[in-house]
mmCIF file of C-alpha atoms in Angstrom:
data_model
loop_
_atom_site.group_PDB
_atom_site.id
_atom_site.type_symbol
_atom_site.label_atom_id
_atom_site.label_comp_id
_atom_site.label_asym_id
_atom_site.label_seq_id
_atom_site.Cartn_x
_atom_site.Cartn_y
_atom_site.Cartn_z
ATOM 1 C CA UNK F 1 -54.323 -71.383 -41.038
ATOM 2 C CA UNK F 2 -56.401 -68.413 -39.953
ATOM 3 C CA UNK F 3 -60.129 -69.061 -39.837
ATOM 4 C CA UNK F 4 -62.535 -66.400 -38.514
ATOM 5 C CA UNK F 5 -65.548 -67.792 -36.645
ATOM 6 C CA UNK F 6 -67.578 -64.789 -35.612
ATOM 7 C CA UNK F 7 -66.091 -63.729 -32.287
ATOM 8 C CA UNK F 8 -63.537 -66.560 -32.373
ATOM 9 C CA UNK F 9 -60.621 -66.948 -34.723
ATOM 10 C CA UNK F 10 -58.673 -70.193 -35.143
ATOM 11 C CA UNK F 11 -54.914 -69.820 -35.581
ATOM 12 C CA UNK F 12 -51.976 -72.168 -35.912
ATOM 13 C CA UNK F 13 -50.052 -70.415 -33.138
ATOM 14 C CA UNK F 14 -50.167 -67.461 -30.785
ATOM 15 C CA UNK F 15 -48.710 -64.336 -32.445
ATOM 16 C CA UNK F 16 -45.440 -63.062 -30.965
ATOM 17 C CA UNK F 17 -46.888 -59.562 -30.743
ATOM 18 C CA UNK F 18 -50.511 -58.517 -30.635
ATOM 19 C CA UNK F 19 -52.630 -55.739 -29.263
ATOM 20 C CA UNK F 20 -54.589 -56.122 -26.057
ATOM 21 C CA UNK F 21 -57.982 -56.751 -27.656
ATOM 22 C CA UNK F 22 -57.732 -60.548 -27.569
ATOM 23 C CA UNK F 23 -57.371 -63.449 -25.194
ATOM 24 C CA UNK F 24 -55.987 -66.705 -26.560
ATOM 25 C CA UNK F 25 -57.111 -70.194 -25.677
ATOM 26 C CA UNK F 26 -54.935 -73.097 -26.773
ATOM 27 C CA UNK F 27 -56.382 -76.605 -27.092
ATOM 28 C CA UNK F 28 -53.587 -79.159 -26.680
ATOM 29 C CA UNK F 29 -53.435 -81.797 -29.431
ATOM 30 C CA UNK F 30 -50.818 -84.147 -27.926
ATOM 31 C CA UNK F 31 -49.322 -84.886 -24.502
ATOM 32 C CA UNK F 32 -46.530 -82.475 -23.573
ATOM 33 C CA UNK F 33 -44.864 -80.765 -20.622
ATOM 34 C CA UNK F 34 -44.131 -77.169 -19.743
ATOM 35 C CA UNK F 35 -42.538 -75.159 -16.939
ATOM 36 C CA UNK F 36 -44.674 -72.530 -15.220
ATOM 37 C CA UNK F 37 -43.468 -69.201 -13.826
ATOM 38 C CA UNK F 38 -42.859 -70.842 -10.435
ATOM 39 C CA UNK F 39 -40.513 -73.424 -11.939
ATOM 40 C CA UNK F 40 -42.932 -76.329 -11.576
ATOM 41 C CA UNK F 41 -43.414 -78.949 -14.280
ATOM 42 C CA UNK F 42 -46.904 -78.852 -15.795
ATOM 43 C CA UNK F 43 -48.071 -81.940 -17.654
ATOM 44 C CA UNK F 44 -50.524 -81.188 -20.443
ATOM 45 C CA UNK F 45 -52.761 -83.853 -21.877
ATOM 46 C CA UNK F 46 -54.587 -84.033 -25.162
ATOM 47 C CA UNK F 47 -57.760 -81.876 -25.050
ATOM 48 C CA UNK F 48 -56.477 -79.692 -22.171
ATOM 49 C CA UNK F 49 -57.049 -75.951 -22.496
ATOM 50 C CA UNK F 50 -54.491 -73.209 -21.780
ATOM 51 C CA UNK F 51 -55.350 -69.513 -21.407
ATOM 52 C CA UNK F 52 -52.673 -67.200 -22.853
ATOM 53 C CA UNK F 53 -52.106 -63.473 -23.325
ATOM 54 C CA UNK F 54 -49.754 -62.408 -26.114
ATOM 55 C CA UNK F 55 -49.159 -59.017 -24.458
ATOM 56 C CA UNK F 56 -47.673 -60.557 -21.281
ATOM 57 C CA UNK F 57 -44.576 -62.675 -20.669
ATOM 58 C CA UNK F 58 -45.474 -66.332 -21.274
ATOM 59 C CA UNK F 59 -46.733 -68.078 -18.125
ATOM 60 C CA UNK F 60 -45.654 -71.468 -19.503
ATOM 61 C CA UNK F 61 -42.364 -72.426 -21.171
ATOM 62 C CA UNK F 62 -42.635 -75.593 -23.230
ATOM 63 C CA UNK F 63 -39.819 -78.144 -23.090
ATOM 64 C CA UNK F 64 -40.343 -79.012 -26.750
ATOM 65 C CA UNK F 65 -42.906 -78.639 -29.481
ATOM 66 C CA UNK F 66 -46.468 -78.437 -28.200
ATOM 67 C CA UNK F 67 -49.155 -78.880 -30.844
ATOM 68 C CA UNK F 68 -52.180 -76.704 -30.156
ATOM 69 C CA UNK F 69 -55.175 -75.332 -31.932
ATOM 70 C CA UNK F 70 -55.307 -71.691 -30.812
ATOM 71 C CA UNK F 71 -58.554 -69.756 -30.535
ATOM 72 C CA UNK F 72 -58.454 -65.965 -30.450
ATOM 73 C CA UNK F 73 -61.380 -64.457 -28.547
ATOM 74 C CA UNK F 74 -62.321 -60.804 -28.271
ATOM 75 C CA UNK F 75 -61.773 -59.546 -24.718
ATOM 76 C CA UNK F 76 -64.744 -57.229 -25.129
ATOM 77 C CA UNK F 77 -67.005 -60.170 -26.017
ATOM 78 C CA UNK F 78 -65.941 -62.026 -22.864
ATOM 79 C CA UNK F 79 -67.258 -59.111 -20.776
ATOM 80 C CA UNK F 80 -64.693 -59.671 -18.017
ATOM 81 C CA UNK F 81 -62.675 -57.136 -16.070
ATOM 82 C CA UNK F 82 -58.949 -56.797 -16.733
ATOM 83 C CA UNK F 83 -58.303 -58.133 -13.226
ATOM 84 C CA UNK F 84 -60.320 -61.295 -13.908
ATOM 85 C CA UNK F 85 -58.674 -61.749 -17.293
ATOM 86 C CA UNK F 86 -55.314 -61.466 -15.570
ATOM 87 C CA UNK F 87 -56.316 -64.184 -13.105
ATOM 88 C CA UNK F 88 -57.370 -66.454 -15.957
ATOM 89 C CA UNK F 89 -54.170 -65.989 -17.957
ATOM 90 C CA UNK F 90 -51.888 -68.979 -17.452
ATOM 91 C CA UNK F 91 -54.619 -71.246 -16.141
ATOM 92 C CA UNK F 92 -54.691 -74.813 -17.428
ATOM 93 C CA UNK F 93 -58.113 -76.460 -17.679
ATOM 94 C CA UNK F 94 -58.244 -80.234 -17.872
ATOM 95 C CA UNK F 95 -60.115 -81.328 -20.954
ATOM 96 C CA UNK F 96 -60.875 -84.899 -19.896
ATOM 97 C CA UNK F 97 -63.779 -84.194 -17.536
ATOM 98 C CA UNK F 98 -66.353 -81.646 -16.436
ATOM 99 C CA UNK F 99 -67.044 -78.354 -18.128
ATOM 100 C CA UNK F 100 -63.494 -78.254 -19.499
ATOM 101 C CA UNK F 101 -64.212 -81.352 -21.574
ATOM 102 C CA UNK F 102 -67.431 -79.847 -22.929
ATOM 103 C CA UNK F 103 -65.777 -76.569 -23.942
ATOM 104 C CA UNK F 104 -62.783 -78.373 -25.454
ATOM 105 C CA UNK F 105 -64.949 -80.591 -27.625
ATOM 106 C CA UNK F 106 -67.301 -77.796 -28.681
ATOM 107 C CA UNK F 107 -64.454 -75.558 -29.805
ATOM 108 C CA UNK F 108 -62.643 -78.174 -31.838
ATOM 109 C CA UNK F 109 -65.892 -79.379 -33.429
ATOM 110 C CA UNK F 110 -66.827 -75.820 -34.294
ATOM 111 C CA UNK F 111 -63.457 -75.214 -35.954
ATOM 112 C CA UNK F 112 -63.674 -78.434 -37.950
ATOM 113 C CA UNK F 113 -67.232 -77.952 -39.135
ATOM 114 C CA UNK F 114 -67.175 -74.227 -39.896
ATOM 115 C CA UNK F 115 -66.653 -74.636 -43.638
ATOM 116 C CA UNK F 116 -69.697 -76.898 -43.918
ATOM 117 C CA UNK F 117 -72.188 -74.243 -42.769
ATOM 118 C CA UNK F 118 -73.248 -70.764 -43.792
ATOM 119 C CA UNK F 119 -72.146 -67.593 -42.083
ATOM 120 C CA UNK F 120 -75.423 -67.178 -40.208
ATOM 121 C CA UNK F 121 -75.279 -70.662 -38.673
ATOM 122 C CA UNK F 122 -71.608 -70.292 -37.811
ATOM 123 C CA UNK F 123 -72.328 -66.934 -36.203
ATOM 124 C CA UNK F 124 -75.000 -68.408 -33.932
ATOM 125 C CA UNK F 125 -72.778 -71.363 -33.025
ATOM 126 C CA UNK F 126 -69.800 -69.165 -32.173
ATOM 127 C CA UNK F 127 -71.931 -66.897 -29.982
ATOM 128 C CA UNK F 128 -73.063 -69.986 -28.077
ATOM 129 C CA UNK F 129 -69.467 -71.205 -27.827
ATOM 130 C CA UNK F 130 -68.320 -67.874 -26.405
ATOM 131 C CA UNK F 131 -71.175 -67.925 -23.892
ATOM 132 C CA UNK F 132 -70.105 -71.415 -22.841
ATOM 133 C CA UNK F 133 -66.533 -70.204 -22.510
ATOM 134 C CA UNK F 134 -67.698 -67.341 -20.277
ATOM 135 C CA UNK F 135 -69.450 -69.884 -18.035
ATOM 136 C CA UNK F 136 -66.200 -71.854 -17.784
ATOM 137 C CA UNK F 137 -64.156 -68.767 -16.911
ATOM 138 C CA UNK F 138 -66.644 -67.637 -14.267
ATOM 139 C CA UNK F 139 -66.660 -71.103 -12.721
ATOM 140 C CA UNK F 140 -62.846 -71.108 -12.554
ATOM 141 C CA UNK F 141 -62.751 -67.677 -10.956
ATOM 142 C CA UNK F 142 -65.490 -68.532 -8.470
ATOM 143 C CA UNK F 143 -63.822 -71.791 -7.469
ATOM 144 C CA UNK F 144 -60.536 -69.980 -6.889
ATOM 145 C CA UNK F 145 -62.266 -67.274 -4.848
ATOM 146 C CA UNK F 146 -64.124 -69.808 -2.706
ATOM 147 C CA UNK F 147 -61.020 -71.866 -2.033
ATOM 148 C CA UNK F 148 -58.739 -68.925 -1.316
ATOM 149 C CA UNK F 149 -61.116 -66.949 0.866
ATOM 150 C CA UNK F 150 -60.209 -68.383 4.280
ATOM 151 C CA UNK F 151 -57.222 -70.749 4.464
ATOM 152 C CA UNK F 152 -57.146 -70.462 8.295
ATOM 153 C CA UNK F 153 -60.694 -71.771 8.852
ATOM 154 C CA UNK F 154 -61.292 -75.318 10.162
ATOM 155 C CA UNK F 155 -61.965 -76.396 6.582
ATOM 156 C CA UNK F 156 -58.649 -74.923 5.475
ATOM 157 C CA UNK F 157 -56.817 -76.620 8.342
ATOM 158 C CA UNK F 158 -58.432 -79.950 7.463
ATOM 159 C CA UNK F 159 -57.369 -79.517 3.848
ATOM 160 C CA UNK F 160 -53.805 -78.745 4.939
ATOM 161 C CA UNK F 161 -53.767 -81.892 7.094
ATOM 162 C CA UNK F 162 -54.931 -83.985 4.114
ATOM 163 C CA UNK F 163 -52.318 -82.422 1.868
ATOM 164 C CA UNK F 164 -49.498 -83.109 4.340
ATOM 165 C CA UNK F 165 -50.603 -86.738 4.544
ATOM 166 C CA UNK F 166 -50.635 -86.910 0.740
ATOM 167 C CA UNK F 167 -47.120 -85.456 0.593
ATOM 168 C CA UNK F 168 -45.851 -88.089 3.040
ATOM 169 C CA UNK F 169 -47.366 -90.834 0.884
ATOM 170 C CA UNK F 170 -45.720 -89.488 -2.295
ATOM 171 C CA UNK F 171 -42.306 -88.340 -1.061
ATOM 172 C CA UNK F 172 -40.565 -90.960 -3.201
ATOM 173 C CA UNK F 173 -42.148 -89.539 -6.370
ATOM 174 C CA UNK F 174 -39.561 -87.268 -8.050
ATOM 175 C CA UNK F 175 -42.393 -85.486 -9.891
ATOM 176 C CA UNK F 176 -44.059 -84.364 -6.649
ATOM 177 C CA UNK F 177 -44.600 -80.615 -7.024
ATOM 178 C CA UNK F 178 -47.059 -77.882 -6.032
ATOM 179 C CA UNK F 179 -48.851 -78.423 -9.348
ATOM 180 C CA UNK F 180 -49.343 -82.174 -8.871
ATOM 181 C CA UNK F 181 -50.328 -81.687 -5.216
ATOM 182 C CA UNK F 182 -52.889 -79.014 -6.090
ATOM 183 C CA UNK F 183 -54.317 -81.075 -8.941
ATOM 184 C CA UNK F 184 -54.735 -84.135 -6.700
ATOM 185 C CA UNK F 185 -56.808 -82.056 -4.263
ATOM 186 C CA UNK F 186 -58.763 -80.085 -6.890
ATOM 187 C CA UNK F 187 -57.457 -76.712 -5.738
ATOM 188 C CA UNK F 188 -55.378 -74.012 -7.402
ATOM 189 C CA UNK F 189 -51.621 -73.755 -6.872
ATOM 190 C CA UNK F 190 -52.199 -70.255 -5.521
ATOM 191 C CA UNK F 191 -54.525 -71.558 -2.810
ATOM 192 C CA UNK F 192 -52.093 -74.368 -1.972
ATOM 193 C CA UNK F 193 -49.370 -71.791 -1.318
ATOM 194 C CA UNK F 194 -51.786 -69.741 0.792
ATOM 195 C CA UNK F 195 -52.594 -72.775 2.943
ATOM 196 C CA UNK F 196 -48.944 -73.334 3.800
ATOM 197 C CA UNK F 197 -48.095 -69.648 4.178
ATOM 198 C CA UNK F 198 -50.950 -69.179 6.637
ATOM 199 C CA UNK F 199 -49.258 -71.803 8.827
ATOM 200 C CA UNK F 200 -45.740 -70.390 8.530
ATOM 201 C CA UNK F 201 -44.220 -72.536 5.781
ATOM 202 C CA UNK F 202 -43.956 -72.943 2.026
ATOM 203 C CA UNK F 203 -44.874 -76.020 0.022
ATOM 204 C CA UNK F 204 -41.326 -76.525 -1.208
ATOM 205 C CA UNK F 205 -39.848 -76.127 2.283
ATOM 206 C CA UNK F 206 -42.281 -78.647 3.741
ATOM 207 C CA UNK F 207 -41.624 -81.267 1.050
ATOM 208 C CA UNK F 208 -37.856 -80.822 1.388
ATOM 209 C CA UNK F 209 -38.044 -81.101 5.188
ATOM 210 C CA UNK F 210 -40.080 -84.305 5.060
ATOM 211 C CA UNK F 211 -37.721 -85.831 2.498
ATOM 212 C CA UNK F 212 -34.686 -84.932 4.576
ATOM 213 C CA UNK F 213 -36.260 -86.464 7.683
ATOM 214 C CA UNK F 214 -36.933 -89.673 5.753
ATOM 215 C CA UNK F 215 -33.375 -89.756 4.416
ATOM 216 C CA UNK F 216 -31.918 -89.211 7.869
ATOM 217 C CA UNK F 217 -34.022 -92.057 9.264
ATOM 218 C CA UNK F 218 -32.954 -94.381 6.443
ATOM 219 C CA UNK F 219 -29.277 -93.544 6.860
ATOM 220 C CA UNK F 220 -29.407 -94.284 10.597
ATOM 221 C CA UNK F 221 -30.941 -97.743 10.280
ATOM 222 C CA UNK F 222 -28.640 -100.714 10.815
ATOM 223 C CA UNK F 223 -29.760 -102.590 7.704
ATOM 224 C CA UNK F 224 -28.964 -99.546 5.573
ATOM 225 C CA UNK F 225 -25.310 -99.182 6.639
ATOM 226 C CA UNK F 226 -24.097 -100.497 3.267
ATOM 227 C CA UNK F 227 -26.554 -98.364 1.292
ATOM 228 C CA UNK F 228 -24.955 -95.457 -0.547
ATOM 229 C CA UNK F 229 -25.943 -91.895 0.159
ATOM 230 C CA UNK F 230 -26.856 -91.441 -3.527
ATOM 231 C CA UNK F 231 -29.252 -94.410 -3.377
ATOM 232 C CA UNK F 232 -31.021 -92.997 -0.332
ATOM 233 C CA UNK F 233 -31.266 -89.590 -1.987
ATOM 234 C CA UNK F 234 -32.829 -91.073 -5.124
ATOM 235 C CA UNK F 235 -35.251 -93.169 -3.073
ATOM 236 C CA UNK F 236 -36.717 -90.043 -1.488
ATOM 237 C CA UNK F 237 -36.998 -87.912 -4.609
ATOM 238 C CA UNK F 238 -33.667 -86.037 -4.717
ATOM 239 C CA UNK F 239 -32.429 -86.101 -8.315
ATOM 240 C CA UNK F 240 -28.938 -84.744 -7.498
ATOM 241 C CA UNK F 241 -26.802 -86.413 -4.798
ATOM 242 C CA UNK F 242 -24.608 -83.305 -4.585
ATOM 243 C CA UNK F 243 -27.613 -81.048 -3.992
ATOM 244 C CA UNK F 244 -28.942 -83.524 -1.442
ATOM 245 C CA UNK F 245 -25.640 -83.519 0.475
ATOM 246 C CA UNK F 246 -25.537 -79.703 0.609
ATOM 247 C CA UNK F 247 -29.154 -79.487 1.707
ATOM 248 C CA UNK F 248 -28.664 -82.198 4.346
ATOM 249 C CA UNK F 249 -25.629 -80.428 5.819
ATOM 250 C CA UNK F 250 -27.465 -77.095 5.921
ATOM 251 C CA UNK F 251 -30.308 -78.751 7.823
ATOM 252 C CA UNK F 252 -28.370 -80.958 10.264
ATOM 253 C CA UNK F 253 -24.860 -79.525 10.433
ATOM 254 C CA UNK F 254 -23.119 -82.583 8.991
ATOM 255 C CA UNK F 255 -22.982 -84.439 5.697
ATOM 256 C CA UNK F 256 -25.139 -87.508 5.053
ATOM 257 C CA UNK F 257 -22.040 -89.712 5.149
ATOM 258 C CA UNK F 258 -20.990 -88.253 8.495
ATOM 259 C CA UNK F 259 -24.475 -88.861 9.863
ATOM 260 C CA UNK F 260 -24.441 -92.443 8.566
ATOM 261 C CA UNK F 261 -21.062 -93.116 10.213
ATOM 262 C CA UNK F 262 -22.225 -91.545 13.474
ATOM 263 C CA UNK F 263 -25.375 -93.669 13.514
ATOM 264 C CA UNK F 264 -23.354 -96.823 12.774
ATOM 265 C CA UNK F 265 -21.032 -96.168 15.721
#
């Protein structure tokens, strides 16, 4: 299906090749997962919105089929700089609340009702939809700018403290990732990384360190002497016992089993 709606065009999928005159916005139709450029799992829910650019390498790789209604919008009509458009590309907007929900519903309603109205009415509606989309984009960019401006301020330090406490509470969750951490605190993944980098660490390093500390404590406890190393690794979010053993030895100079035997003696 290819349905022109003034400045918006509805497509079944994003073209493999396209010129640079358009930005694409996908509206997710069913729950799915994808992998972002950083290797993190991104969970997409029905009604979520995804900004895409057909001229750039894909920012999300889908594990399987992802049903989307794709809207093609003229870059010129969005009246945004190339830098801002680049910042928007790859962003996922949750469609279950806030302005994201409003834009998601307006776009899908507009696509479904276009055939029932004349060209003049559709033209006015699509201009309003594009204006609403511009408001959404500007809000996303402003929020990212505000949050990323000063990660070393007292507010940034307080946020980092809250995030570290959240990580400790969710260490046993194998799906704990920069994306889920950022979403829980209503910040961008980019700002999350800036918070940790400004204090001499990375998100992944911090999570791994806290998990290893928890595993080491568990392995040294008397009542856990009969617990297998693999069971402890799974309990604290390590999916691969072999990877856990290598990581543990790199951190502490001995294998988990050696540490467990030493603690028992």
